[in-house]
mmCIF file of C-alpha atoms in Angstrom:
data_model
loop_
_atom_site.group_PDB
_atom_site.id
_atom_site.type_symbol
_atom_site.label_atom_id
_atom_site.label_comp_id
_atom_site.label_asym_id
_atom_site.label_seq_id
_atom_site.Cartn_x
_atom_site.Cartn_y
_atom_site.Cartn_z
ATOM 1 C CA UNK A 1 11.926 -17.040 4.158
ATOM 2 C CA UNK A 2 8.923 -14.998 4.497
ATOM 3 C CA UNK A 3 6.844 -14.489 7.857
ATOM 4 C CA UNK A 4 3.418 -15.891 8.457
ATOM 5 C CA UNK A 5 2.003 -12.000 7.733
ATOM 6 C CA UNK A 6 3.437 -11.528 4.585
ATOM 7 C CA UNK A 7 2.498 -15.204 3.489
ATOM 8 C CA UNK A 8 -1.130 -14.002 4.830
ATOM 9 C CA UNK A 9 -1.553 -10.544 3.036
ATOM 10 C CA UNK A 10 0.197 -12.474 -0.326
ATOM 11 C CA UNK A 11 -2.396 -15.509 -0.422
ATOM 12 C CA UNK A 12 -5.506 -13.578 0.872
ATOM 13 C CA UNK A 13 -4.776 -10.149 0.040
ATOM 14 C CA UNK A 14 -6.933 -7.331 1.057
ATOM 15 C CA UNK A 15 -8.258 -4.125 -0.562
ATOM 16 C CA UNK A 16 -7.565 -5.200 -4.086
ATOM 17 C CA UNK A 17 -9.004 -3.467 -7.197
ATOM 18 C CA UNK A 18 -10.492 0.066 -7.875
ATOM 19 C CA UNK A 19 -12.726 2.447 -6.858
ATOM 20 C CA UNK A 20 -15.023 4.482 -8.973
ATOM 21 C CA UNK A 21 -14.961 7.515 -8.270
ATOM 22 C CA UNK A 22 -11.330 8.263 -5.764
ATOM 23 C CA UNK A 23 -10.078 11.087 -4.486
ATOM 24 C CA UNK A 24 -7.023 10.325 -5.330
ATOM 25 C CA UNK A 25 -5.241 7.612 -7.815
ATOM 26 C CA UNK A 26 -1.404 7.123 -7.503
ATOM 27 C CA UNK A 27 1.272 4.934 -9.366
ATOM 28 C CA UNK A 28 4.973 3.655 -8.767
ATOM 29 C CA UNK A 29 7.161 1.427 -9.945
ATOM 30 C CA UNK A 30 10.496 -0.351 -9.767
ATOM 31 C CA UNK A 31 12.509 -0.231 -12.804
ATOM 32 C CA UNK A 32 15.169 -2.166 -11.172
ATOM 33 C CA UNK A 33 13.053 -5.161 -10.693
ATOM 34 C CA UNK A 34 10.121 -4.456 -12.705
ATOM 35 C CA UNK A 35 7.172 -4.364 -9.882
ATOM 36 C CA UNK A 36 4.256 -1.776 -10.246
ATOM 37 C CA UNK A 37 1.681 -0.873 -8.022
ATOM 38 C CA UNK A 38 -0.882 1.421 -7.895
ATOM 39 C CA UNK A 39 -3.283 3.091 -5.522
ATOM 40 C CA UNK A 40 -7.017 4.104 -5.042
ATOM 41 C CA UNK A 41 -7.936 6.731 -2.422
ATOM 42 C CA UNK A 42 -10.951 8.064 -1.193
ATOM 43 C CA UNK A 43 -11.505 10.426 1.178
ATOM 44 C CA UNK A 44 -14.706 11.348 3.342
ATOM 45 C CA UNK A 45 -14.816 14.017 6.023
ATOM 46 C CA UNK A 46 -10.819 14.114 6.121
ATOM 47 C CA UNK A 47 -10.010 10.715 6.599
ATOM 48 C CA UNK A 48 -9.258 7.901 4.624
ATOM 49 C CA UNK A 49 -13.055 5.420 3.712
ATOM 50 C CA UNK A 50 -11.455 3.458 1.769
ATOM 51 C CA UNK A 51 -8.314 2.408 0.147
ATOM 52 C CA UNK A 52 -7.244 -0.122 -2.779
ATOM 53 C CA UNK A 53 -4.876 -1.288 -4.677
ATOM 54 C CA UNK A 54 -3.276 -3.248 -7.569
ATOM 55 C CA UNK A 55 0.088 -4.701 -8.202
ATOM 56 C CA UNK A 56 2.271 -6.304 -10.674
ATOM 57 C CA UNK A 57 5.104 -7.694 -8.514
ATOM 58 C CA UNK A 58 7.030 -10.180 -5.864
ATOM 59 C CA UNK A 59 5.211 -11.651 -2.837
ATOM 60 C CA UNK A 60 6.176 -9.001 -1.029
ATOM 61 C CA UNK A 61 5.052 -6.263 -2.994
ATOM 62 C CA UNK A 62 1.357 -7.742 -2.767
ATOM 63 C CA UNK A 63 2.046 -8.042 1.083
ATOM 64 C CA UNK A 64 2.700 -4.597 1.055
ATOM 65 C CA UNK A 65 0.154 -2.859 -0.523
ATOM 66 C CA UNK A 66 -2.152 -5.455 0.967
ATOM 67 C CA UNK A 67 -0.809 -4.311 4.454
ATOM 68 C CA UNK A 68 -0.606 -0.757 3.552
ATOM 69 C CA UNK A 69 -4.515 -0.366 2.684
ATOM 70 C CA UNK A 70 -5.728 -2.010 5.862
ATOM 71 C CA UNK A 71 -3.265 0.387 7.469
ATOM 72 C CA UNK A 72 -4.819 3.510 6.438
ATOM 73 C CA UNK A 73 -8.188 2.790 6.124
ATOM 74 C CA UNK A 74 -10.126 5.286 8.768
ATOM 75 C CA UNK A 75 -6.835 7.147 9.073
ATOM 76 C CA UNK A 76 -7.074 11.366 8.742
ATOM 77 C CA UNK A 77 -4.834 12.627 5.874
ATOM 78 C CA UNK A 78 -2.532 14.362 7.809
ATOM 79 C CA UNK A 79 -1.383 10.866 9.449
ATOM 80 C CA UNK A 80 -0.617 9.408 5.703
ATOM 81 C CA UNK A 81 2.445 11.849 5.550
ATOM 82 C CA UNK A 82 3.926 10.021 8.655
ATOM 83 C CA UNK A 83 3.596 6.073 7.385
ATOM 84 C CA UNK A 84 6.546 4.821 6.633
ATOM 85 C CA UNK A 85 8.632 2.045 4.765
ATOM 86 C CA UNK A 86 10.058 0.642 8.025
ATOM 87 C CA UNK A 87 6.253 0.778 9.289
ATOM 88 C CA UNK A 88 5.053 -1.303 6.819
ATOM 89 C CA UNK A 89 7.761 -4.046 7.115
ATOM 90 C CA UNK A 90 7.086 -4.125 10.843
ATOM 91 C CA UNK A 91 3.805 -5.118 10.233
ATOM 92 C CA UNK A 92 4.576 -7.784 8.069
ATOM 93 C CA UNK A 93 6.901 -8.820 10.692
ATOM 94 C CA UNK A 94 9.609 -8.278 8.592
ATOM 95 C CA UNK A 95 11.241 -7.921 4.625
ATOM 96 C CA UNK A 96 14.682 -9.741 3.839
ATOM 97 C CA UNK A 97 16.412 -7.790 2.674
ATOM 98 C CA UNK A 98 16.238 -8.128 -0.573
ATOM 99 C CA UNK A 99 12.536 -7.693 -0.657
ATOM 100 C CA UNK A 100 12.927 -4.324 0.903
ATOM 101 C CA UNK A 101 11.988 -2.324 -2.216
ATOM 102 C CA UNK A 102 8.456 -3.841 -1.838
ATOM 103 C CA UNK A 103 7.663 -1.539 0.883
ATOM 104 C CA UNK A 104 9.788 1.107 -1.211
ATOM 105 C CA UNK A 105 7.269 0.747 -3.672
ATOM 106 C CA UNK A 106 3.883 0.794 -1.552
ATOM 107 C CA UNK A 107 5.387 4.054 0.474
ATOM 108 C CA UNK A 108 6.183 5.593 -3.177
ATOM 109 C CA UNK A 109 2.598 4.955 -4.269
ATOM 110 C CA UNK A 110 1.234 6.463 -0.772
ATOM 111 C CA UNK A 111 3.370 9.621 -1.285
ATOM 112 C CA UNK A 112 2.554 9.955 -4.642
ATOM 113 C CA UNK A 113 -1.482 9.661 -3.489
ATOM 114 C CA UNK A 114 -0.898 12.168 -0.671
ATOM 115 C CA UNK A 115 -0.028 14.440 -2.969
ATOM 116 C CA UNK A 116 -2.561 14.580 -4.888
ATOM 117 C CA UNK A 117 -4.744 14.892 -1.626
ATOM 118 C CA UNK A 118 -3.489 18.018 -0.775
#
């Protein structure tokens, strides 16, 4: 049902918890099926140091913000504007589609972090 990636980022997944002192700090959520994530930032000379994350949600939705944080890690802010959901399920070699609001969710968290960033 799921591909080996998203099976990877769900049982080791990477980037989770909180930073300190971010840049910026971002939330989203589902209220369709309940799944919350939120999102650490910090910036350092214009691009993207570090990146973290925590979620309350599906296998996927870990995957995703798992995914997502590797993904912009030593990225320069202006890129972040450009990621997108179909990005992010690419990577992860694929959502069904019923899972599909999991990268929904991470991409509403990212947008919601950019904006704070500029």
């Amino acid at each position: 049902m799921y591909s080996d990636e998203v099976l990877d980022h769900f049982h080791q997944p990477r980037n989770v918890g909180e930073i300190d002192e971010p840049t910026a700090v971002a939330e989203a959520s589902n209220p369709v099926c309940g799944d919350a994530m939120k999102l650490w930032i910090l910036v350092r000379d214009g691009r993207v140091s570090q990146a973290t994350f925590k979620v309350q949600g599906c296998v996927p939705a870990v995957a995703c913000g798992s995914w997502l944080t590797e993904a912009i890690k030593g990225k320069p802010v202006a890129e972040l504007e450009a990621i997108s959901a179909e990005q992010i399920e690419a990577g992860l070699g694929g959502l069904p589609a019923a899972s599909r609001h999991a990268s929904m969710l991470a991409i509403t968290a990212l947008r919601a972090a950019f904006n704070r960033l500029c």
